[in-house]
PDB file of C-alpha atoms in Angstrom:
ATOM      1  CA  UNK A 124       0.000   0.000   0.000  1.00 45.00           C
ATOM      2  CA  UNK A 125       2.975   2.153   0.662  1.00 48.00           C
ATOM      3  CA  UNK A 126       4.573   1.517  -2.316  1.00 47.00           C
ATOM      4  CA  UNK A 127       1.566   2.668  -4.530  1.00 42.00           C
ATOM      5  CA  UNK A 128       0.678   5.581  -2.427  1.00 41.00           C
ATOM      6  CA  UNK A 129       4.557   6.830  -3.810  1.00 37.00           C
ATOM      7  CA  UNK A 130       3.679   5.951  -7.115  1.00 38.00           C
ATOM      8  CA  UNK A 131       0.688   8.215  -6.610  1.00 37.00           C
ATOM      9  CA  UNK A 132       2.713  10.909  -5.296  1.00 42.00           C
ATOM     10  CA  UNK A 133       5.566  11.169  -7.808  1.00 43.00           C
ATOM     11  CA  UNK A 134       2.816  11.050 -10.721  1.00 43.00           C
ATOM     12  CA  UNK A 135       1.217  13.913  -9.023  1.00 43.00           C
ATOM     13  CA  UNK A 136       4.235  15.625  -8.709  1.00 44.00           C
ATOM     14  CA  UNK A 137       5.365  14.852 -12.026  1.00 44.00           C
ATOM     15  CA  UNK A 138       2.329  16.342 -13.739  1.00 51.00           C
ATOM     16  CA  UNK A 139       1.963  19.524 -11.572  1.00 55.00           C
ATOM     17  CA  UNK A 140       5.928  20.469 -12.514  1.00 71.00           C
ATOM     18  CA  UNK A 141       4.670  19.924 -16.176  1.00 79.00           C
ATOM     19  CA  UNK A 142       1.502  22.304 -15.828  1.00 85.00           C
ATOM     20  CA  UNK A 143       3.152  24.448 -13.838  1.00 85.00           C
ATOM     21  CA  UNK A 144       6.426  24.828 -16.321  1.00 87.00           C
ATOM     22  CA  UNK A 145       4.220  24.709 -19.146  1.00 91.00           C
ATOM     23  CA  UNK A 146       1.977  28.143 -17.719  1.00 91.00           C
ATOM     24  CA  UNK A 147       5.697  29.819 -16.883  1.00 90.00           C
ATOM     25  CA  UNK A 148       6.619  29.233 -20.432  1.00 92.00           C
ATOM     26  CA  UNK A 149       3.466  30.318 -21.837  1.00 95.00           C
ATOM     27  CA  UNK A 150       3.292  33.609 -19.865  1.00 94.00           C
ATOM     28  CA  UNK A 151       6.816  34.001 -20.667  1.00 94.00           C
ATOM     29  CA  UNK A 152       6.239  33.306 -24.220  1.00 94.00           C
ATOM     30  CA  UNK A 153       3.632  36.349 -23.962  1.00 94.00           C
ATOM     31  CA  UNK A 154       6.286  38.970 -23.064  1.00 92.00           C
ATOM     32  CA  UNK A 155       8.230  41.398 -24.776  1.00 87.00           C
ATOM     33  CA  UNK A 156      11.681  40.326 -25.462  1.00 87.00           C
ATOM     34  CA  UNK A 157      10.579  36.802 -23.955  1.00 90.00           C
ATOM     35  CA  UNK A 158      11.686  37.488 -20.493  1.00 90.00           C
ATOM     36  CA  UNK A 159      10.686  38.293 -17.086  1.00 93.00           C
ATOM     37  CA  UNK A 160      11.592  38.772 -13.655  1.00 90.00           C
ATOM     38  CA  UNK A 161      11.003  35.738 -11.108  1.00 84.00           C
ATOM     39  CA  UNK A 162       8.920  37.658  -8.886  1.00 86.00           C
ATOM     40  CA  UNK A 163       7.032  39.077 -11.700  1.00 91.00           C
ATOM     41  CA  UNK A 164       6.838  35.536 -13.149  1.00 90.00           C
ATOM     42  CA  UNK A 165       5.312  34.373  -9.685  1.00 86.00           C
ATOM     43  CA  UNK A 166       3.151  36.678  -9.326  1.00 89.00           C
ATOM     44  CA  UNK A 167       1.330  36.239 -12.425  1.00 93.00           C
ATOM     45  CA  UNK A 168       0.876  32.684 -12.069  1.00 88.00           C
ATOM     46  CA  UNK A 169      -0.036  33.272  -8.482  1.00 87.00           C
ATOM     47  CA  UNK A 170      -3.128  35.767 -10.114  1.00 92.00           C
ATOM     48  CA  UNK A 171      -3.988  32.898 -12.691  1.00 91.00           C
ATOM     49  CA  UNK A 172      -4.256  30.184  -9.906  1.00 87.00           C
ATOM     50  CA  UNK A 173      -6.690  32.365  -8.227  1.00 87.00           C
ATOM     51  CA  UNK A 174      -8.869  33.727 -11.228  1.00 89.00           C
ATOM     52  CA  UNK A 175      -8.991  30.028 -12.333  1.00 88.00           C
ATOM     53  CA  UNK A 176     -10.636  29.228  -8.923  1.00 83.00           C
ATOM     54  CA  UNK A 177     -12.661  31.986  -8.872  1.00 86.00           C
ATOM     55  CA  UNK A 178     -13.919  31.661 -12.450  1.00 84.00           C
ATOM     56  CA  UNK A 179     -13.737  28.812 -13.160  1.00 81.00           C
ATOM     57  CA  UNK A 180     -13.666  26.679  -9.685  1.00 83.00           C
ATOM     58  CA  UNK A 181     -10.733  24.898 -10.556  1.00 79.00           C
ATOM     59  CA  UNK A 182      -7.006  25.693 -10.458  1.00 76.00           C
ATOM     60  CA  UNK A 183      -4.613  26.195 -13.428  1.00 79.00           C
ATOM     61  CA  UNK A 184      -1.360  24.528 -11.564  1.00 77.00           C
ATOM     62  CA  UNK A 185      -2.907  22.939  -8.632  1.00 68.00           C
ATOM     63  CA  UNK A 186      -0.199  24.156  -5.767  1.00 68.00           C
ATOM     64  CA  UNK A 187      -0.245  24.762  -2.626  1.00 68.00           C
ATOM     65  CA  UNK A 188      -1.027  28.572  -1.899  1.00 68.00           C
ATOM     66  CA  UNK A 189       1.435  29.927   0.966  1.00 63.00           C
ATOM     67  CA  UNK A 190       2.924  33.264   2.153  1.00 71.00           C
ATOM     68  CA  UNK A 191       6.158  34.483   2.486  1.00 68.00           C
ATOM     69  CA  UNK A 192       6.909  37.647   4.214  1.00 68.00           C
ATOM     70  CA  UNK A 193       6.202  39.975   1.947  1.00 73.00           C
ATOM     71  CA  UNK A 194       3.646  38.242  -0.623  1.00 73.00           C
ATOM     72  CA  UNK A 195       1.618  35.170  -1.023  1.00 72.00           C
ATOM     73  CA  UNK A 196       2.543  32.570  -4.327  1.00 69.00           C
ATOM     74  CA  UNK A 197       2.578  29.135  -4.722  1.00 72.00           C
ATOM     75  CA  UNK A 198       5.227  26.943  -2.811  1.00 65.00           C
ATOM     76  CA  UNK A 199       6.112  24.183  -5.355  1.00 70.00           C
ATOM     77  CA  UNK A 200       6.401  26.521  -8.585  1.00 70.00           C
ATOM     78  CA  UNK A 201       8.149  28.797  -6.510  1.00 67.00           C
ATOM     79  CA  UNK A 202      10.694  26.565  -5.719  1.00 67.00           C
ATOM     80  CA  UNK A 203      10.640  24.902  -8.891  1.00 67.00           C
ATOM     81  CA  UNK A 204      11.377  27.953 -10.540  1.00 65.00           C
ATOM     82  CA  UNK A 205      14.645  28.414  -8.593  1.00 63.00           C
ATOM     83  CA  UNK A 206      16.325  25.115  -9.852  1.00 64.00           C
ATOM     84  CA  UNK A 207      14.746  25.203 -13.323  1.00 57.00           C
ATOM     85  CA  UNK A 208      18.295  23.209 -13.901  1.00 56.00           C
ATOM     86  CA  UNK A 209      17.042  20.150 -12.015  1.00 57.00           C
ATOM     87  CA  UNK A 210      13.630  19.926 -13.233  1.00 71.00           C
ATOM     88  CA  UNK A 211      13.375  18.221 -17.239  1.00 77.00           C
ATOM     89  CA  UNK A 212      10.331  20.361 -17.756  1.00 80.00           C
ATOM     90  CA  UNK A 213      11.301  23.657 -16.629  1.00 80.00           C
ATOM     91  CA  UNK A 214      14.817  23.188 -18.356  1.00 83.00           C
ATOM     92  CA  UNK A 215      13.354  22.433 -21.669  1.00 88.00           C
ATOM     93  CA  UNK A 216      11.278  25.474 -21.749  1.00 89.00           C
ATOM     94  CA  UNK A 217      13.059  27.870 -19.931  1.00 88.00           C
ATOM     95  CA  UNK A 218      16.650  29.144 -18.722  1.00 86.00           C
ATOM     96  CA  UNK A 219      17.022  30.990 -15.296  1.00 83.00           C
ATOM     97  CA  UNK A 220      19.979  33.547 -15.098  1.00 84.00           C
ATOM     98  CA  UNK A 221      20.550  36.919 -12.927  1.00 85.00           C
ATOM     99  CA  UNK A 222      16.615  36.425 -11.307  1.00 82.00           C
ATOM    100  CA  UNK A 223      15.166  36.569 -14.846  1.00 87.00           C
ATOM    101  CA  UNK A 224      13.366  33.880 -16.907  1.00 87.00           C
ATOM    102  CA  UNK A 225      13.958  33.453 -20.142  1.00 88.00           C
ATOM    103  CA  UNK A 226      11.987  31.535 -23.015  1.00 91.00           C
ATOM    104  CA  UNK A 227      14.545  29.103 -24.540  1.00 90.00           C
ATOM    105  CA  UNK A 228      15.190  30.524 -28.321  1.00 87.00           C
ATOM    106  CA  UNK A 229      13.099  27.086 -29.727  1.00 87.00           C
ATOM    107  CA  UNK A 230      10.012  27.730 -27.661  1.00 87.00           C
ATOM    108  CA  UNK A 231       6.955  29.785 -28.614  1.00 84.00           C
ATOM    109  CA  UNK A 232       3.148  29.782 -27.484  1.00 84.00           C
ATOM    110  CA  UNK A 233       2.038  27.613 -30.442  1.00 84.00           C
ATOM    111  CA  UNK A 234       4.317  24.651 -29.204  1.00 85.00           C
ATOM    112  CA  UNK A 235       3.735  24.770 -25.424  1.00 88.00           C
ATOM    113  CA  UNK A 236       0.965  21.997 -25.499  1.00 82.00           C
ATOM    114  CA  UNK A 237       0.238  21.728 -21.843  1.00 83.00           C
ATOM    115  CA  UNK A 238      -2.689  24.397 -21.130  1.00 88.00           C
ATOM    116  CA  UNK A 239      -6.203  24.329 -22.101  1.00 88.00           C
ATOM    117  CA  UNK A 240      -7.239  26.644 -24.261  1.00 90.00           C
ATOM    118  CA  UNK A 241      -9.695  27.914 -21.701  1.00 91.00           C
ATOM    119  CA  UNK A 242      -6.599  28.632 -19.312  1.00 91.00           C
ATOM    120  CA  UNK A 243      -4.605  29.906 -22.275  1.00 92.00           C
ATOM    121  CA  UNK A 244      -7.497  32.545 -22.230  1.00 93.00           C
ATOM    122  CA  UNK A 245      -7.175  33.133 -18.593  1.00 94.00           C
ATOM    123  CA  UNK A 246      -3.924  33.855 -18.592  1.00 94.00           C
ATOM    124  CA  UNK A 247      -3.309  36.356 -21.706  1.00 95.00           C
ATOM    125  CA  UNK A 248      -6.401  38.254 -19.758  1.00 95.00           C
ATOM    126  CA  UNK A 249      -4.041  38.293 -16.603  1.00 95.00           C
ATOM    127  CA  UNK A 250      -1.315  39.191 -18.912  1.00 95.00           C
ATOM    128  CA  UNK A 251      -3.187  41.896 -20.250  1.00 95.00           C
ATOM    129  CA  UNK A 252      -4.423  43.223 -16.907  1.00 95.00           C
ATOM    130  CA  UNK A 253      -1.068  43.144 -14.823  1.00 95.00           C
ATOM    131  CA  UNK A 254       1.561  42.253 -17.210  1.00 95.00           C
ATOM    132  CA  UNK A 255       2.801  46.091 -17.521  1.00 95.00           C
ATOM    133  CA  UNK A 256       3.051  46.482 -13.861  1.00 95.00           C
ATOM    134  CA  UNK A 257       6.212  46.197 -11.919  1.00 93.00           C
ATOM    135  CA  UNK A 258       6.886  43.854  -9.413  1.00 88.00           C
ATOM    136  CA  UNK A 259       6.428  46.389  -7.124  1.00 90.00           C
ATOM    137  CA  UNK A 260       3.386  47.457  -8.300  1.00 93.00           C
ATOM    138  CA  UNK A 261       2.289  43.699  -8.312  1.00 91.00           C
ATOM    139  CA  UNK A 262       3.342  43.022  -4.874  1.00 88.00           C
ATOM    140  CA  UNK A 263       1.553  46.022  -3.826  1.00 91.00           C
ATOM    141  CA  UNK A 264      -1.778  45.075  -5.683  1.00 91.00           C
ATOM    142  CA  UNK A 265      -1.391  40.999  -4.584  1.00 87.00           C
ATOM    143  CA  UNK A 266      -1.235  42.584  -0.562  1.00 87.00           C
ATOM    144  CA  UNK A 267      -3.546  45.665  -0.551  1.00 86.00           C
ATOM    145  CA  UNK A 268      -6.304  45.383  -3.190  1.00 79.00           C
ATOM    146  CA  UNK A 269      -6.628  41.783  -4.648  1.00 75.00           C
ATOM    147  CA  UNK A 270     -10.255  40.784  -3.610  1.00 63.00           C
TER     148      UNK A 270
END
């Protein structure tokens, strides 16, 4: 019983790191110059988790939700997003350097497969809402004013 309740776990795990490296890539995919900041990566996928719940009733990623001292985002991709070098799907989508993202020169929307086209929707309308705000200005929203 053990045994299989691993075998549960590590399938979970690996298809959240897929969906979750699949929706970096994608929003990454959907800014200029292909690249963003972590935070500003983690807070946008932090704002599509929620919208998907509250639209939707179901979550994008499905993370766990936590909060760090100075904003809430969502534990594994957070971490994940770190050590993109020791995760297969986040290093074939993306490169981390100097606490930016960047979309690998081979990667474009049209071949990230992993997202529904109704979250593909949900996200370029969170991209179009918050994507020209700063981290700062993200932060600040996520803490103060997001219902």
């Amino acid at each position: 019983m053990e045994i299989i309740r691993v075998i549960l776990k590590e399938r979970m795990f690996f298809m959240y790191d897929k969906t979750a490296a699949d929706v970096a890539a994608y929003i990454v995919s959907k800014m200029p110059n292909k690249n963003i900041s972590h935070l500003k990566l983690m807070r946008l996928m932090y704002l599509a988790e929620r919208e998907g719940i509250k639209n939707f009733n179901h979550l994008i990623i499905i993370d766990d939700f936590c909060s760090y001292p100075d904003t809430p985002t969502l534990k594994n991709t957070y971490d994940a997003s770190k050590q993109i070098s020791l995760s297969k799907h986040w290093k074939d989508l993306l490169i981390y350097s100097n606490k930016k993202i960047l979309l690998k020169s081979n990667i474009n929307s049209s071949n990230i497969r992993g997202i529904s086209r109704e979250n593909k929707e949900l996200i370029k309308d969170i991209i179009s809402k918050y994507g020209h705000f700063s981290d700062g200005e993200l932060k600040y929203y996520i803490t103060q004013e997001c219902p």
